[in-house]
Structure formats: C-alpha cells, structure tokens
Short mmCIF file of C-alpha atoms in Angstrom, two decimals:
data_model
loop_
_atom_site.label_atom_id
_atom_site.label_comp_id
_atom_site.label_asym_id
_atom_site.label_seq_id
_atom_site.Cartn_x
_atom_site.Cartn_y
_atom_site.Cartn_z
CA UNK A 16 -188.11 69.18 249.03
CA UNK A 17 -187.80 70.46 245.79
CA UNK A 18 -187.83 73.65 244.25
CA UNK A 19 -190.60 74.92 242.76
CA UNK A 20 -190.14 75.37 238.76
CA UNK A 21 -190.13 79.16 238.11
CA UNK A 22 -192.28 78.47 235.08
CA UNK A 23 -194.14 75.96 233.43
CA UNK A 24 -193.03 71.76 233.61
CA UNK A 25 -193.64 70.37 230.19
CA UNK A 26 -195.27 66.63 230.38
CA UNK A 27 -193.82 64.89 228.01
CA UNK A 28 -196.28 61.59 226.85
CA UNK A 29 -196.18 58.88 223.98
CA UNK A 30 -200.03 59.34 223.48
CA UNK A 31 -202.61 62.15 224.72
CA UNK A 32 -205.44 61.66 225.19
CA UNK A 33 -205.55 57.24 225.74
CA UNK A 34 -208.36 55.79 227.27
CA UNK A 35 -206.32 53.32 228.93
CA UNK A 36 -204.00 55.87 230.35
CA UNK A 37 -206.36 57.21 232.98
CA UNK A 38 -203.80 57.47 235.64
CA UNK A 39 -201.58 59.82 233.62
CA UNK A 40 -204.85 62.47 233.17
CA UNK A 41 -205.91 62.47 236.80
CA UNK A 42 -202.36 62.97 237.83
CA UNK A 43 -202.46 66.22 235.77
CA UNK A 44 -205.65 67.66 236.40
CA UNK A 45 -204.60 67.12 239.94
CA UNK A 46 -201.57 68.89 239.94
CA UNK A 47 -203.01 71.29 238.06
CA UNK A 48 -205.61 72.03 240.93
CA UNK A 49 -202.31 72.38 242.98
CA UNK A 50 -201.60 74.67 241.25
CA UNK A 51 -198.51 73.36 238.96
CA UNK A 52 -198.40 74.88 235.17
CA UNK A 53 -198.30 72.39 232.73
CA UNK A 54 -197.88 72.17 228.98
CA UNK A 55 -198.79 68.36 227.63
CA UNK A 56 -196.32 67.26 224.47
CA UNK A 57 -197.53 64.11 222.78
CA UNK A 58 -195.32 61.55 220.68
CA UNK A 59 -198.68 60.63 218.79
CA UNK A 60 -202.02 62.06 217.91
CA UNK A 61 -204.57 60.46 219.50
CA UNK A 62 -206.26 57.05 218.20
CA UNK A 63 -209.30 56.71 220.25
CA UNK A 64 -212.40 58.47 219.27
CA UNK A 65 -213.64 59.02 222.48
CA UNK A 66 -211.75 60.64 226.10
CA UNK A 67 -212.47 60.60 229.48
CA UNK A 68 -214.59 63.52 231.18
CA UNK A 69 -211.01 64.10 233.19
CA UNK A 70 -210.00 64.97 230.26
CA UNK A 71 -212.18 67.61 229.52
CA UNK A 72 -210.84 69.08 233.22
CA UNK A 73 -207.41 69.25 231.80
CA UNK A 74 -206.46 73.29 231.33
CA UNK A 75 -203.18 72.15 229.48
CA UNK A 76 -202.01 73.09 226.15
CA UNK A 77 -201.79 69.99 224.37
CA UNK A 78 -198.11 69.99 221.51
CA UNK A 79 -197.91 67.03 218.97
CA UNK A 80 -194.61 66.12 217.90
CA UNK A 81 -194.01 64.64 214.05
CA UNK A 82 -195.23 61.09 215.60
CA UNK A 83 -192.87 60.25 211.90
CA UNK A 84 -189.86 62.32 210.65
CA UNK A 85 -191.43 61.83 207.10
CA UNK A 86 -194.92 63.30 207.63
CA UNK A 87 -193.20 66.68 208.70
CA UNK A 88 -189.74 66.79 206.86
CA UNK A 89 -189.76 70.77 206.66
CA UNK A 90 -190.32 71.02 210.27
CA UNK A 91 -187.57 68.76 211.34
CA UNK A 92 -185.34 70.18 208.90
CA UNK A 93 -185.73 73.80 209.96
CA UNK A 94 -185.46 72.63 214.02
CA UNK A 95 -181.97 70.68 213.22
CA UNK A 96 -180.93 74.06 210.61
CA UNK A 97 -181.52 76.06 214.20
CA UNK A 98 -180.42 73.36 216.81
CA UNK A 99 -177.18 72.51 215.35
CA UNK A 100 -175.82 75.87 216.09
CA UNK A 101 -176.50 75.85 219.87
CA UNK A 102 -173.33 75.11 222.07
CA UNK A 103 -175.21 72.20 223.35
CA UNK A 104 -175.81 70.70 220.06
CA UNK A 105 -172.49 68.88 220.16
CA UNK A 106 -173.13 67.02 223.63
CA UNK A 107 -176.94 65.94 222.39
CA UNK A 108 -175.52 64.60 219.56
CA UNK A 109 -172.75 62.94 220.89
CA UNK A 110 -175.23 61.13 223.37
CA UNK A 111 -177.63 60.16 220.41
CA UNK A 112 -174.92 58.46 218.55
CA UNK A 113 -173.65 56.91 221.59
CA UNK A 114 -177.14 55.51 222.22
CA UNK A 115 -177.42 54.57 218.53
CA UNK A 116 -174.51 52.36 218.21
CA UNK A 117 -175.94 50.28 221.36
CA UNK A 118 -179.26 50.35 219.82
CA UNK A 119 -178.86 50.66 215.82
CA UNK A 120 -182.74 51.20 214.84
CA UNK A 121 -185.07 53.52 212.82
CA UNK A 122 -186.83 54.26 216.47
CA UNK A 123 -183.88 55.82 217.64
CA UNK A 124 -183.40 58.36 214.70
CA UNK A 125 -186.78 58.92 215.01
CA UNK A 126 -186.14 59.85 218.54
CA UNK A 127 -183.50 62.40 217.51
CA UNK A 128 -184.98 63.77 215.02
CA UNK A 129 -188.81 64.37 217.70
CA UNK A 130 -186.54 65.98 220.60
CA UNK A 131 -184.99 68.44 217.83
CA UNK A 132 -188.17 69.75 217.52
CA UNK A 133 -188.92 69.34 221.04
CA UNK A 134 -185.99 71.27 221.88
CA UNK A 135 -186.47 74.16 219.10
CA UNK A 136 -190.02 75.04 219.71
CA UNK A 137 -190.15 74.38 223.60
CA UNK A 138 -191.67 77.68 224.69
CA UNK A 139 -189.21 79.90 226.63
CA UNK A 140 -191.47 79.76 229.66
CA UNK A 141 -190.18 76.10 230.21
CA UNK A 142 -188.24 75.34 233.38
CA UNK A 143 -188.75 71.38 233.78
CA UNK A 144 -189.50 68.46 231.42
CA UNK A 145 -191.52 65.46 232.94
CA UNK A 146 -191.69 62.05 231.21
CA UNK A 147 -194.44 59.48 231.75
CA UNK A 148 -192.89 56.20 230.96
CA UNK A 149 -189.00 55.36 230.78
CA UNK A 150 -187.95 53.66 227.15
CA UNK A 151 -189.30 56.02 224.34
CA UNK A 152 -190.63 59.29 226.08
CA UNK A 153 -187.93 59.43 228.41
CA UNK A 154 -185.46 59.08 225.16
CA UNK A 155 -186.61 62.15 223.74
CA UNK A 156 -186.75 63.54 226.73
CA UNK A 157 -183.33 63.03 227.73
CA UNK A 158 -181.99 64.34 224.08
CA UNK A 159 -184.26 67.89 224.56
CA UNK A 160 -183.13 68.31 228.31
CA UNK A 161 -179.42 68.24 227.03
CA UNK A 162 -180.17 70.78 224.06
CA UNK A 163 -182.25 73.15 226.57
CA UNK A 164 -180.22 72.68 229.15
CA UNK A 165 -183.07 71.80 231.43
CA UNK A 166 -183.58 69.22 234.42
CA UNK A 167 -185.97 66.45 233.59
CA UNK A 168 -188.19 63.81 235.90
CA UNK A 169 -189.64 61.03 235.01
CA UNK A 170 -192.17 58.62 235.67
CA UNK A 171 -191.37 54.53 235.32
CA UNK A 172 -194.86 51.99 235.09
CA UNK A 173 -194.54 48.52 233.28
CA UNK A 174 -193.38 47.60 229.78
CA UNK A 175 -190.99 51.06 230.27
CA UNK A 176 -189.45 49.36 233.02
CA UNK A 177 -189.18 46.00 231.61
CA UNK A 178 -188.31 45.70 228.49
CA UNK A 179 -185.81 48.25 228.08
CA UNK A 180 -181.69 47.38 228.54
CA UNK A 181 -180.56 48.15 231.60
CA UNK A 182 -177.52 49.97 230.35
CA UNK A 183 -180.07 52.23 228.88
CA UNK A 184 -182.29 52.27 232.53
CA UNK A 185 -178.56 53.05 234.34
CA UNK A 186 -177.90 55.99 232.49
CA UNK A 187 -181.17 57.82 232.36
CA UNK A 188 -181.54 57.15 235.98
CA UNK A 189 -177.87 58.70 236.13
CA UNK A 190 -179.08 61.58 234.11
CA UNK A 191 -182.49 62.85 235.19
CA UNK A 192 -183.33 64.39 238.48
CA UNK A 193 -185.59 62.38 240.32
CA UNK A 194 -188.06 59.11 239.27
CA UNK A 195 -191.32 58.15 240.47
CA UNK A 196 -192.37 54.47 240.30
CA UNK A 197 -196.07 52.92 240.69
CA UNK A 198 -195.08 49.54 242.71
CA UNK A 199 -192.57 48.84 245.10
CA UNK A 200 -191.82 45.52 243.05
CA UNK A 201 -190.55 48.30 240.15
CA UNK A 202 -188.71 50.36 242.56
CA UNK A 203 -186.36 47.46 244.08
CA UNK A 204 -185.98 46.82 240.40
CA UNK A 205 -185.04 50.57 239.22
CA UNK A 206 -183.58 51.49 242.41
CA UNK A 207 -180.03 49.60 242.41
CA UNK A 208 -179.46 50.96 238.53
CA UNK A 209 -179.71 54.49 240.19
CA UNK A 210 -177.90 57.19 242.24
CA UNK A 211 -178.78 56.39 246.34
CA UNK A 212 -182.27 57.94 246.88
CA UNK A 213 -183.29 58.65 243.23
CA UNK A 214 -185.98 56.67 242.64
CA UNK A 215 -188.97 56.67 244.91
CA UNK A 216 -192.30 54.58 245.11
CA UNK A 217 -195.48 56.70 244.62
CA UNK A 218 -198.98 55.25 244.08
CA UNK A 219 -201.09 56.60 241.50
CA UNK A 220 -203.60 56.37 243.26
CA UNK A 221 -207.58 56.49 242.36
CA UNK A 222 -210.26 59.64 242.48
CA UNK A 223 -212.50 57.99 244.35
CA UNK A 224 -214.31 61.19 243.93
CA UNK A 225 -215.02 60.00 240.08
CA UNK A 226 -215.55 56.42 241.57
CA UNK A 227 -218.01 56.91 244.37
CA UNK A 228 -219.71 53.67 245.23
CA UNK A 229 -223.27 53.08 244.35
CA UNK A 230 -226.20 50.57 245.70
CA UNK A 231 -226.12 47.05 244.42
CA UNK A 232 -229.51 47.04 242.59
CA UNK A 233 -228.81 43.28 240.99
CA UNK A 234 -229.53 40.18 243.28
CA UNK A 235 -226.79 38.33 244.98
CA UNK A 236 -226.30 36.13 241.99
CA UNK A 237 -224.66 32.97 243.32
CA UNK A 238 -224.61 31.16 239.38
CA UNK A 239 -227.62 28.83 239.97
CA UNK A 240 -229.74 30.59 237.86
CA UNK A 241 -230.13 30.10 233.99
CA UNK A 242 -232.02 33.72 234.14
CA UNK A 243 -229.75 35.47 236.60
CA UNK A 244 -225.96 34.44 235.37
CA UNK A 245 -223.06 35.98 237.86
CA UNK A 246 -221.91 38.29 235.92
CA UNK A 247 -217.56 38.27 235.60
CA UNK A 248 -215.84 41.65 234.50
CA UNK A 249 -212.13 41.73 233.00
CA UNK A 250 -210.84 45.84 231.93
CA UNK A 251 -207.50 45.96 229.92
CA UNK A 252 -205.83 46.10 226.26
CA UNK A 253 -206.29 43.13 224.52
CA UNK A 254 -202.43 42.42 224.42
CA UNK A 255 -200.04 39.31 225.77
CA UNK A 256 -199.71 40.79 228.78
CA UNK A 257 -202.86 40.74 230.44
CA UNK A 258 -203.32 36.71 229.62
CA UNK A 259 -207.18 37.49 228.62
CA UNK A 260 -206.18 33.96 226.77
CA UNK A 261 -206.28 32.02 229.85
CA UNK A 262 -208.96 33.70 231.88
CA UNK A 263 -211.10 32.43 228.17
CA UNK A 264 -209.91 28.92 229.33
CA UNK A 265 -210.49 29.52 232.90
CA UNK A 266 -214.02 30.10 232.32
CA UNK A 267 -214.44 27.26 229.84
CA UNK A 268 -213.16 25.32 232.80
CA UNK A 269 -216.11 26.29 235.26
CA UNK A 270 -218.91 23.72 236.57
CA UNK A 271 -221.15 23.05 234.16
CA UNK A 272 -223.84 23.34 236.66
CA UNK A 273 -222.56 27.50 237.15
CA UNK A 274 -224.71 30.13 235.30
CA UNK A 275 -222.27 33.11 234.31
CA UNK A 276 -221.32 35.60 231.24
CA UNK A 277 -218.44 37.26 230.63
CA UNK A 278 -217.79 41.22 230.40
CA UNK A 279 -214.38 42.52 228.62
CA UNK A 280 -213.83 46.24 228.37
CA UNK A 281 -210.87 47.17 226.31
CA UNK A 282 -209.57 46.64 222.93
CA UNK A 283 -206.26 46.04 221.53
CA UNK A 284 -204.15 44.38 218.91
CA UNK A 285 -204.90 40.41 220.04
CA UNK A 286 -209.09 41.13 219.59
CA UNK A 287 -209.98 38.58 216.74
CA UNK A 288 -207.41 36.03 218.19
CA UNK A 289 -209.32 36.04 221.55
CA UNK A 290 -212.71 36.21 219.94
CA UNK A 291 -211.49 33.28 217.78
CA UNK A 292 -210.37 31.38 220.94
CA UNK A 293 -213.28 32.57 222.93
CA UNK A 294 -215.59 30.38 219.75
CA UNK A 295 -213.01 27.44 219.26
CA UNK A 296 -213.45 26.95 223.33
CA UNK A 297 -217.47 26.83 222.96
CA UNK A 298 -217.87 30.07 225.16
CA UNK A 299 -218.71 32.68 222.83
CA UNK A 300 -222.62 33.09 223.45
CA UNK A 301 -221.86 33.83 226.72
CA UNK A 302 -218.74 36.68 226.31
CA UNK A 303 -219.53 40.03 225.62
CA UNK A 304 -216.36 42.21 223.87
CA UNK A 305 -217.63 45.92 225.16
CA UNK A 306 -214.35 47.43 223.31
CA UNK A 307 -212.64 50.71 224.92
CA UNK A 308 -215.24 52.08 227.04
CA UNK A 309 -215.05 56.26 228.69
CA UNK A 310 -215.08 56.21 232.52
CA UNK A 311 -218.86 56.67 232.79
CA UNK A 312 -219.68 54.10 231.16
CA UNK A 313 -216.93 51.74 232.41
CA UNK A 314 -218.10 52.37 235.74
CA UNK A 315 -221.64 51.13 234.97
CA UNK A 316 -219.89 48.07 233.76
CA UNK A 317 -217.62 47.48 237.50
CA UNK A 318 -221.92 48.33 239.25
CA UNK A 319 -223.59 45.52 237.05
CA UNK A 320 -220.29 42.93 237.96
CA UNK A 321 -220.13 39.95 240.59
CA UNK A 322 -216.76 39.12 240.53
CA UNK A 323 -213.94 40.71 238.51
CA UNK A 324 -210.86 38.87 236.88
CA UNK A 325 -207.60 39.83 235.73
CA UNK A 326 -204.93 36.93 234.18
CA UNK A 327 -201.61 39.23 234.31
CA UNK A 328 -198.75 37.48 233.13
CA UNK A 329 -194.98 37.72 231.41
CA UNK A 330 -195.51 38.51 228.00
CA UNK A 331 -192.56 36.77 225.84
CA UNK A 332 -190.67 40.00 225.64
CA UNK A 333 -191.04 40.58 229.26
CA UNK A 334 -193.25 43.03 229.25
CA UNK A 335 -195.60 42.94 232.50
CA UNK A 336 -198.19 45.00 234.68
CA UNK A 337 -197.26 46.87 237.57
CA UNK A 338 -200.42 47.24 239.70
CA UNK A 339 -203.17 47.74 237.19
CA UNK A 340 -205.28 50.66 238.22
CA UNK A 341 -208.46 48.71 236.94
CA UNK A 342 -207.87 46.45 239.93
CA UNK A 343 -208.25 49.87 242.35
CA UNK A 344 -210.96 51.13 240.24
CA UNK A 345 -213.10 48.00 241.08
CA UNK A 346 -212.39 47.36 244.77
CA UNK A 347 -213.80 51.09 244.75
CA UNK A 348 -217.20 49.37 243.35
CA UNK A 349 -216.30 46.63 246.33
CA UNK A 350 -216.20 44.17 243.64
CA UNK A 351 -214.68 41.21 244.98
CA UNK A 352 -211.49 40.47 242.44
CA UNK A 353 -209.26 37.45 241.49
CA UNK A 354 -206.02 38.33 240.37
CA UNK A 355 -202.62 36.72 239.63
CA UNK A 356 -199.42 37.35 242.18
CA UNK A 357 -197.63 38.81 239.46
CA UNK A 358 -195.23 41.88 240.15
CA UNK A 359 -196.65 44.65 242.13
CA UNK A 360 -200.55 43.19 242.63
CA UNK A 361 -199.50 41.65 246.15
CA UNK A 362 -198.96 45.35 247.06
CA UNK A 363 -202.70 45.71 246.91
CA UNK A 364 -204.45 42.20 247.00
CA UNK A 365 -203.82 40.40 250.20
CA UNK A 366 -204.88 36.76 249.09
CA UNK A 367 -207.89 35.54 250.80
CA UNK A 368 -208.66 38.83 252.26
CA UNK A 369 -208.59 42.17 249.87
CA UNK A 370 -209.20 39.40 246.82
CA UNK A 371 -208.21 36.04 245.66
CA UNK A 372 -204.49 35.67 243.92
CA UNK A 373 -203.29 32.34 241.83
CA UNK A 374 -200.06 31.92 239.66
CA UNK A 375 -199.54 33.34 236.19
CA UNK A 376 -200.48 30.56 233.39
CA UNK A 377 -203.01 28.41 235.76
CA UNK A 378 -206.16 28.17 234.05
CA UNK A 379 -207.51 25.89 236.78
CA UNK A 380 -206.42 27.76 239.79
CA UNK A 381 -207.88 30.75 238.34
CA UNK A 382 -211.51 28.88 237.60
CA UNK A 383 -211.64 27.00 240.93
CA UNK A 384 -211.01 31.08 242.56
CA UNK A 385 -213.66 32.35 240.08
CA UNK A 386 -215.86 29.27 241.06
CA UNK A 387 -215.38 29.91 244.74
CA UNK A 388 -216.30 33.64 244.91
CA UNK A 389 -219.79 33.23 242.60
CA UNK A 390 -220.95 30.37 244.77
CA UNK A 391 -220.54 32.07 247.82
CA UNK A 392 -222.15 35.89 247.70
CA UNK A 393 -221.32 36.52 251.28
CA UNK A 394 -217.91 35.87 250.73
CA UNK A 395 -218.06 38.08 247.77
CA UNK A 396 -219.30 40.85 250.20
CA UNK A 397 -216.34 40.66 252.47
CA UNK A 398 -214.11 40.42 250.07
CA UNK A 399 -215.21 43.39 248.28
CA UNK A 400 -215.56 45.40 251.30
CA UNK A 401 -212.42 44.73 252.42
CA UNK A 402 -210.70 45.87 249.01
CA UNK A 403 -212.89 48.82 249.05
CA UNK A 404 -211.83 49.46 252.52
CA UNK A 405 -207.88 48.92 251.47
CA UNK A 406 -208.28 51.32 248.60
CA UNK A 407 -209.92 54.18 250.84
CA UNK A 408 -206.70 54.16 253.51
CA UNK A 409 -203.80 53.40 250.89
CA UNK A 410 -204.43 54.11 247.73
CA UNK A 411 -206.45 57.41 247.65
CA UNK A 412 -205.78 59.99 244.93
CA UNK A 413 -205.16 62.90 247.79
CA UNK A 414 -202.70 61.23 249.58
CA UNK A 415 -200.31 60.13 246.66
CA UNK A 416 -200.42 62.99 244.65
CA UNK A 417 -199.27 65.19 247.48
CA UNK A 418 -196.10 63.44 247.58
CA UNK A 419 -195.67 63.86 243.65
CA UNK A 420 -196.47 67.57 244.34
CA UNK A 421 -193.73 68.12 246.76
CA UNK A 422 -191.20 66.59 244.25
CA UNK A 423 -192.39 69.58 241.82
CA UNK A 424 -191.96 71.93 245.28
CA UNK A 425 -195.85 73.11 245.61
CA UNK A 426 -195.05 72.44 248.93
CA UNK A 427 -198.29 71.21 251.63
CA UNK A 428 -201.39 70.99 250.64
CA UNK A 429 -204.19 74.55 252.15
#
C-alpha cells in the first residue's frame, strides 16, 4: 500500500471542467468523499458552456495554467526569473531539451514553459502530483515533479496511450511512481515499457447512484411502425475515432421495411462533415444531432432509446477508445448495445450476451446487428439486462475507486 500524502495531491488535467470527461470528475468527487485533498490544475479554460451536476460536488480549487506562453508572457517570465535559480533547475532543463531534440515542436516549449509555472506557484502544501492522461499532461507533469522534487502518478486512457512514441511512454513510466490504466487491452500495452508491477488495470467505473434505472414508459418498439420508430442512441465526440461515419452508413443500410430515427449526443470537430454525409446518404429527416448534452439530460436520452450503437475504430493516427464509459452508462439504462471488438470493449461486451460486437469498418455487419436487436424486443430485454447485470458486479464506481484510493494510501474503506 501506499503512503498516504502528508498534504494535498495536485490533479493535474488538459481541460476542467469537459463534458465528455465524466469519468475524470466522479473519480474526484469520490476520492474526495474518501477523504483525499485535492487541488485541480487545468492546461485549458474550459470550452463548454455547460458542466455536469458532479461537478458542482467537486470541493477542489480549480488553477489554470497559461493554456499559451503568449497570452501570459509576464507570468512565465517571472516563474523561469525564480525557477532557474533552484538546484533542480539544471536537471528539468536538461530533461526538456533532451525531450525536445526527439520531439522538436512549439508543443513542447509550450510544455516547458506551463510546468515553470506549475512548479513556481504550486502551493507549499503539495506532496503529490497526479496526471490524467499520459502525452501532454503527464509532460508537464513530469518537468514540475523534477523542479519540486515531488513524486507523480498518473493515469493512461486512449489517444494518451496511443499515439504517443514509445520512447517517450518508456521513460515516463520509468519516471513516475505508479500508473493506472482503464482496460486491460492498455495495460498489456503499457505494461512491458515499464518497471515490473508499475502499471496496474483499474476500471473507472460508473455511479450507478447518478444512473439509477428507471421504468420503460415507451412501447416495445420492434420498427414496424411508421408512428412508433425504434429509437437508436450513439454518445461521443464527433471525431475519427468513434466511426459515427459508418454507423450513418450502417443505418442507411437497414430494411426499408424498418421504422427507426437516430439520436447523437456529442459534438466535436467532424459535425458538418457527418451532417453532410448524414444528407448525401438520404437519412437526414430521420437523425437528430442533440450536441453535448449535461448528465441529466443525457440520461433522459439512454430512457427514451431501443438500442444503442457505437462504431469505434483506428483513427489514421492511431488514436482509439479504450472502453468508452458511454457504453457502461447505457447498460445501466439496460439498453441493449452494439458495439465494435475494438481494444478494451470485449472487457465489457460479451458478444451475443452483454451486447452485440462486429469488426471496425463493417457497415453491414453493424446494420444486420442493429436490424437484429429492433426486430426482436425480447431479445433486446435480455440483452440489456444482462449488461445491466454485468455493470452492477464489475464495473461499479465503489469497488474501483477503492483500489485507486489505496494507491493514494486512504487505506479501507469505514
């Protein structure tokens, strides 16, 4: 076990508060009712307009850091007048230009140039620093730890994991203290690059106490019906990654003779290209964009579903999901979902059974799956009970976050 910080652990993020970071809140407000200190340092200001009501939970004190050297000059300047005298200055430095030669961008001055002034102001209360995600965060992390002289942690999830080099993955996993990863898939990655017994799978996990299941109050909508269409959900950023491009051709691929519409929460940088394929496919009257939704009002969304589809793939610079947390958050609803075996979903999704799984970049596999589960309501039932069922015995808040709280050294739960 480890030792329990003497002071505060400083969580060091790329963006607080997201909307599509719910995992990283509801880790904190739970180990903040176990009783860890925390202090929340953001790499950017906040580009949503609305938060989640875990959010409003959240006791932390939130620090921005100059999210660009050039909006704050005066305040990196005076952190690097200080820093540069510290003993440790030398060693920081040293690492930075090490890094910098491998890796000869803008980013990584920026990096620099944030953990100076991560490093000058950190309150002297600090004893840890913990990083959600390992390429940027973890950078600046790294560089602060070294001019503080502090241990670090870290948490790896998807795009961290797979699109940085792994020269750079081997030595942070040399450097920090301990890693947490979200999918076994990502830990027999991570776990060869690191010292024996330094990385270590933990589940997010979901609240189920902010996703309690409600009555179905919609028929068992089964797609014959012009008036009562099955209704198909998809959550996520509208990015490469999540393949919302083929799920569009999926469901332009469905029976003519099946009634459905199509629900996407979520917005992102690829919007107008999928609305735009969404028309040139003739499906647009019946696909509703919701946008980036708060939990309440997401989790109306999972109630009023049928069946709920996610198109996960290898984005071209191999970025990739891990186990998407909307997947948990609607086998909590007992939504019955279709999924693709990418990475760590197979940890939660036994095909045929907790859901339905089909390969990456198969438009047809993943209609004749969506076809399958609106035709057949009873199957949809079982299905969705089953997930719901998984969820409750694996993949519970309470029983992963107790294992992240003995790596801080809260020690058992009263």
């Amino acid at each position: 076990m480890a030792a329990r910080p003497a002071g505060r652990v400083a969580f060091v993020l790329k963006g607080y508060p997201r909307l599509s970071e719910t995992f990283i809140a509801q880790e904190i407000a739970a180990l903040e009712r176990r009783g860890l200190q925390i202090l929340i340092v953001s790499l950017r200001r906040p580009t949503d307009r609305r938060t989640h009501p875990v959010h409003a939970e959240i006791r932390a004190q939130v620090v921005y850091l100059p999210e660009y050297l050039y909006q704050e000059p005066l305040r990196v300047l005076r952190a690097w007048w200080r820093v540069r005298r510290w003993p440790s200055y030398r060693a920081a430095r040293a690492q930075w230009l090490r890094d910098l030669w491998r890796d000869p961008t803008p980013n990584r001055g920026r990096r620099f140039g944030q953990a100076l002034v991560l490093a000058e102001e950190l309150p002297g209360d600090i004893a840890q620093l913990h990083v959600h995600f390992l390429h940027t965060p973890a950078s600046v992390t790294r560089y602060a730890a070294i001019l503080r002289g502090l241990a670090w942690s870290g948490s790896a999830h998807a795009k961290d994991i797979w699109t940085t080099p792994e020269w750079e993955k081997r030595e942070k996993l040399a450097s920090c203290e301990w890693l947490v990863t979200c999918t076994e898939a990502n830990r027999a990655h991570l776990a060869p690059l690191a010292p024996q017994g330094r990385v270590e799978l933990v589940y997010h996990g979901l609240d189920l106490a902010r996703f309690p299941q409600a009555a179905v109050t919609h028929p068992a909508r089964d797609g014959a019906s012009a008036q009562e269409p099955a209704v198909i959900l998809s959550v996520g950023r509208l990015v490469a990654k999540k393949g919302t491009d083929v799920l569009l051709e999926a469901l332009a691929r469905l029976p003519a003779d099946l009634h459905w519409r199509f629900v996407h929460v979520g917005g992102g940088p690829l919007s107008r290209a999928l609305e735009r394929h969404a028309r040139s496919l003739g499906i647009a009257e019946r696909v509703a964009w919701r946008g980036a939704l708060p939990q309440d009002e997401l989790l109306r969304e999972y109630r009023a579903a049928d069946v709920f589809a996610l198109a996960s793939r290898v984005a071209a610079d191999g970025d990739r999901d891990g186990l998407p947390n909307v997947l948990m958050e609607a086998q909590s609803q007992a939504i019955p979902c279709v999924a693709t075996t990418l990475s760590g979903i197979g940890e939660l999704i036994e095909n045929g059974v907790t859901g339905l799984l089909v390969a990456p970049e198969s438009p047809d596999a993943l209609a004749k799956a969506l076809a399958s589960l609106i035709r057949d309501p009873a199957r949809r039932r079982a299905i969705g009970e089953a997930g719901r069922a998984r969820i409750a015995s694996r993949f519970g808040l309470d029983s992963n976050i107790e294992r992240l709280a003995e790596k801080f050294g809260l020690g058992a739960a009263a």
